[in-house]
mmCIF file of C-alpha atoms in Angstrom:
data_model
loop_
_atom_site.group_PDB
_atom_site.id
_atom_site.type_symbol
_atom_site.label_atom_id
_atom_site.label_comp_id
_atom_site.label_asym_id
_atom_site.label_seq_id
_atom_site.Cartn_x
_atom_site.Cartn_y
_atom_site.Cartn_z
ATOM 1 C CA MET A 1 -6.014 -11.812 32.044
ATOM 2 C CA ASP A 2 -2.370 -10.897 32.467
ATOM 3 C CA ILE A 3 -0.059 -13.891 32.890
ATOM 4 C CA GLU A 4 3.675 -13.416 33.271
ATOM 5 C CA TYR A 5 6.113 -15.912 31.763
ATOM 6 C CA LYS A 6 8.846 -16.983 34.166
ATOM 7 C CA ALA A 7 11.495 -19.652 34.550
ATOM 8 C CA PHE A 8 11.570 -21.701 37.751
ATOM 9 C CA ASP A 9 14.337 -23.600 39.508
ATOM 10 C CA SER A 10 12.001 -26.061 41.232
ATOM 11 C CA LYS A 11 8.694 -27.819 40.676
ATOM 12 C CA PRO A 12 7.226 -26.464 43.921
ATOM 13 C CA GLY A 13 8.021 -22.936 42.718
ATOM 14 C CA LEU A 14 6.473 -23.651 39.337
ATOM 15 C CA TYR A 15 3.321 -25.117 40.877
ATOM 16 C CA SER A 16 3.037 -22.221 43.306
ATOM 17 C CA TYR A 17 3.037 -19.903 40.301
ATOM 18 C CA ILE A 18 0.600 -22.089 38.325
ATOM 19 C CA ASN A 19 -1.814 -22.274 41.248
ATOM 20 C CA GLU A 20 -1.586 -18.541 41.847
ATOM 21 C CA GLN A 21 -2.538 -18.005 38.181
ATOM 22 C CA LEU A 22 -5.283 -20.639 38.451
ATOM 23 C CA GLN A 23 -6.728 -18.815 41.452
ATOM 24 C CA LYS A 24 -6.849 -15.639 39.344
ATOM 25 C CA ILE A 25 -8.642 -17.555 36.582
ATOM 26 C CA THR A 26 -11.317 -18.723 39.049
ATOM 27 C CA GLU A 27 -11.841 -15.161 40.253
ATOM 28 C CA GLU A 28 -12.285 -13.883 36.698
ATOM 29 C CA THR A 29 -15.481 -15.853 35.997
ATOM 30 C CA LYS A 30 -17.932 -18.166 37.732
ATOM 31 C CA ASP A 31 -18.446 -20.168 34.516
ATOM 32 C CA ILE A 32 -16.762 -23.522 35.195
ATOM 33 C CA THR A 33 -16.313 -24.325 31.496
ATOM 34 C CA ALA A 34 -14.342 -21.113 31.027
ATOM 35 C CA VAL A 35 -12.310 -21.864 34.167
ATOM 36 C CA LEU A 36 -11.431 -25.380 32.971
ATOM 37 C CA ALA A 37 -10.633 -24.206 29.437
ATOM 38 C CA ASN A 38 -8.191 -21.594 30.724
ATOM 39 C CA ALA A 39 -6.817 -24.022 33.323
ATOM 40 C CA SER A 40 -5.996 -26.602 30.642
ATOM 41 C CA ALA A 41 -4.308 -23.908 28.541
ATOM 42 C CA LEU A 42 -2.319 -22.737 31.572
ATOM 43 C CA LEU A 43 -1.157 -26.275 32.399
ATOM 44 C CA MET A 44 -0.171 -26.977 28.799
ATOM 45 C CA MET A 45 1.672 -23.666 28.554
ATOM 46 C CA GLU A 46 3.612 -23.905 31.818
ATOM 47 C CA LEU A 47 4.351 -27.615 32.228
ATOM 48 C CA LYS A 48 7.290 -28.594 30.072
ATOM 49 C CA THR A 49 7.366 -31.873 28.159
ATOM 50 C CA VAL A 50 3.636 -32.552 28.238
ATOM 51 C CA ASN A 51 1.535 -33.428 25.198
ATOM 52 C CA TRP A 52 -1.973 -33.419 26.710
ATOM 53 C CA ALA A 53 -3.522 -31.510 29.611
ATOM 54 C CA GLY A 54 -7.175 -31.458 30.448
ATOM 55 C CA PHE A 55 -10.178 -32.654 32.376
ATOM 56 C CA TYR A 56 -12.658 -35.474 32.482
ATOM 57 C CA LEU A 57 -15.859 -34.633 34.355
ATOM 58 C CA TYR A 58 -17.920 -37.167 36.301
ATOM 59 C CA LYS A 59 -21.449 -37.300 34.863
ATOM 60 C CA ASN A 60 -24.040 -40.067 35.045
ATOM 61 C CA GLY A 61 -21.549 -42.555 36.461
ATOM 62 C CA ARG A 62 -18.905 -42.003 33.742
ATOM 63 C CA LEU A 63 -16.013 -39.664 33.012
ATOM 64 C CA ILE A 64 -16.885 -37.343 30.120
ATOM 65 C CA LEU A 65 -14.211 -35.419 28.210
ATOM 66 C CA GLY A 66 -14.040 -31.781 29.283
ATOM 67 C CA PRO A 67 -11.864 -28.856 28.225
ATOM 68 C CA PHE A 68 -8.356 -29.896 27.177
ATOM 69 C CA GLN A 69 -5.254 -29.021 25.153
ATOM 70 C CA GLY A 70 -3.713 -31.667 22.893
ATOM 71 C CA LYS A 71 -4.787 -34.295 20.404
ATOM 72 C CA PRO A 72 -8.402 -35.536 20.334
ATOM 73 C CA ALA A 73 -9.130 -37.950 23.166
ATOM 74 C CA VAL A 74 -11.544 -40.672 24.211
ATOM 75 C CA ALA A 75 -14.907 -38.996 24.836
ATOM 76 C CA GLU A 76 -16.148 -41.242 27.674
ATOM 77 C CA ILE A 77 -14.350 -43.452 30.188
ATOM 78 C CA ALA A 78 -15.970 -45.908 32.573
ATOM 79 C CA VAL A 79 -15.077 -45.585 36.245
ATOM 80 C CA GLY A 80 -12.347 -48.147 36.874
ATOM 81 C CA ALA A 81 -11.162 -48.174 33.243
ATOM 82 C CA GLY A 82 -7.785 -46.737 32.341
ATOM 83 C CA VAL A 83 -5.720 -44.434 34.507
ATOM 84 C CA CYS A 84 -8.462 -41.781 34.646
ATOM 85 C CA GLY A 85 -11.099 -44.335 35.601
ATOM 86 C CA THR A 86 -8.821 -45.788 38.272
ATOM 87 C CA ALA A 87 -8.299 -42.334 39.799
ATOM 88 C CA ALA A 88 -12.072 -41.828 39.752
ATOM 89 C CA GLU A 89 -12.693 -45.203 41.395
ATOM 90 C CA THR A 90 -9.994 -44.929 44.096
ATOM 91 C CA LEU A 91 -10.180 -41.130 44.529
ATOM 92 C CA GLU A 92 -6.366 -41.206 44.631
ATOM 93 C CA VAL A 93 -3.678 -39.645 42.454
ATOM 94 C CA GLN A 94 -2.394 -42.040 39.810
ATOM 95 C CA ILE A 95 1.169 -41.717 38.479
ATOM 96 C CA VAL A 96 2.150 -44.035 35.644
ATOM 97 C CA GLU A 97 5.849 -43.935 34.750
ATOM 98 C CA ASP A 98 5.451 -46.121 31.637
ATOM 99 C CA VAL A 99 1.990 -46.275 30.105
ATOM 100 C CA HIS A 100 3.093 -49.055 27.762
ATOM 101 C CA SER A 101 3.623 -51.326 30.777
ATOM 102 C CA CYS A 102 0.244 -50.394 32.264
ATOM 103 C CA CYS A 103 -2.321 -53.065 31.433
ATOM 104 C CA ASN A 104 -5.168 -50.632 32.160
ATOM 105 C CA HIS A 105 -3.966 -47.667 30.057
ATOM 106 C CA ILE A 106 -6.277 -46.182 27.406
ATOM 107 C CA ALA A 107 -4.076 -44.868 24.599
ATOM 108 C CA CYS A 108 -5.090 -41.647 22.871
ATOM 109 C CA ASP A 109 -1.679 -40.514 21.597
ATOM 110 C CA ILE A 110 0.998 -43.103 20.805
ATOM 111 C CA ALA A 111 3.629 -40.491 21.702
ATOM 112 C CA THR A 112 2.530 -40.585 25.360
ATOM 113 C CA ASN A 113 4.892 -42.471 27.673
ATOM 114 C CA SER A 114 3.816 -41.317 31.147
ATOM 115 C CA GLU A 115 0.695 -39.932 32.786
ATOM 116 C CA ILE A 116 -0.613 -38.368 35.973
ATOM 117 C CA VAL A 117 -4.286 -38.195 36.944
ATOM 118 C CA VAL A 118 -5.540 -36.234 39.949
ATOM 119 C CA PRO A 119 -9.118 -36.514 41.260
ATOM 120 C CA ILE A 120 -11.093 -33.312 41.788
ATOM 121 C CA LEU A 121 -13.247 -33.794 44.867
ATOM 122 C CA LEU A 122 -16.006 -31.509 46.075
ATOM 123 C CA ALA A 123 -16.152 -30.430 49.724
ATOM 124 C CA ASP A 124 -18.452 -33.349 50.597
ATOM 125 C CA GLY A 125 -15.916 -35.809 49.136
ATOM 126 C CA THR A 126 -17.857 -36.600 45.966
ATOM 127 C CA LEU A 127 -16.051 -36.830 42.664
ATOM 128 C CA TYR A 128 -16.344 -33.852 40.309
ATOM 129 C CA GLY A 129 -13.812 -35.072 37.754
ATOM 130 C CA VAL A 130 -10.104 -35.551 37.170
ATOM 131 C CA ILE A 131 -7.124 -33.594 35.926
ATOM 132 C CA ASP A 132 -5.311 -35.688 33.319
ATOM 133 C CA ILE A 133 -1.827 -34.850 32.026
ATOM 134 C CA ASP A 134 0.248 -36.918 29.588
ATOM 135 C CA SER A 135 3.902 -36.680 28.609
ATOM 136 C CA PRO A 136 6.085 -38.180 25.901
ATOM 137 C CA VAL A 137 8.864 -38.434 28.519
ATOM 138 C CA PRO A 138 8.978 -41.679 30.536
ATOM 139 C CA ALA A 139 8.637 -41.189 34.317
ATOM 140 C CA ARG A 140 7.904 -37.462 33.785
ATOM 141 C CA PHE A 141 5.694 -37.130 36.889
ATOM 142 C CA ASP A 142 6.513 -37.491 40.583
ATOM 143 C CA SER A 143 5.230 -36.608 44.051
ATOM 144 C CA GLU A 144 5.956 -32.901 43.516
ATOM 145 C CA ASP A 145 3.665 -32.959 40.467
ATOM 146 C CA ALA A 146 1.065 -34.822 42.528
ATOM 147 C CA ASP A 147 1.259 -32.200 45.297
ATOM 148 C CA GLY A 148 1.065 -29.239 42.900
ATOM 149 C CA LEU A 149 -1.781 -30.693 40.870
ATOM 150 C CA SER A 150 -3.664 -31.724 44.015
ATOM 151 C CA ARG A 151 -3.616 -28.079 45.050
ATOM 152 C CA ALA A 152 -4.881 -27.160 41.559
ATOM 153 C CA ALA A 153 -7.724 -29.668 42.034
ATOM 154 C CA GLU A 154 -8.649 -27.942 45.318
ATOM 155 C CA ILE A 155 -8.739 -24.538 43.619
ATOM 156 C CA ILE A 156 -10.993 -25.939 40.888
ATOM 157 C CA SER A 157 -13.218 -27.637 43.461
ATOM 158 C CA ASN A 158 -13.649 -24.310 45.248
ATOM 159 C CA ALA A 159 -14.567 -22.662 41.937
ATOM 160 C CA VAL A 160 -17.243 -25.300 41.268
ATOM 161 C CA LYS A 161 -19.073 -24.492 44.487
ATOM 162 C CA SER A 162 -18.759 -20.725 44.121
#
């Protein structure tokens, strides 16, 4: 796969590029593990000031660690537990500006200060999993990240059903 390296002046421009590349990844293979592995590498490579990027997949009523880039992480998370579990329970994007002030945060890397988690929903509205991204920078994520990563979740959802 041929990925160009570019600099962007805006988050929407960056996410447009990321999602264009993600679409190419989903067209390259129908194997969802390969798609998620390359997607996590793409997110880690292109998003500045992040220290973990990956997926938790919903299986047997729990979130199970999927492909990721970063330090080792918790292998299983109960729905409702932590930021990932909250996103899975509410089916809504979760943005945490300061994980140390979040009573429900599950710490994997003490360097993490902020987090965003985006649910991946299938066409029928059922949960497939979540995109989880951590940063050492406080308040690193905002609504533009939520919008861009929500589009990424849609692309992944479409790849799951292909």
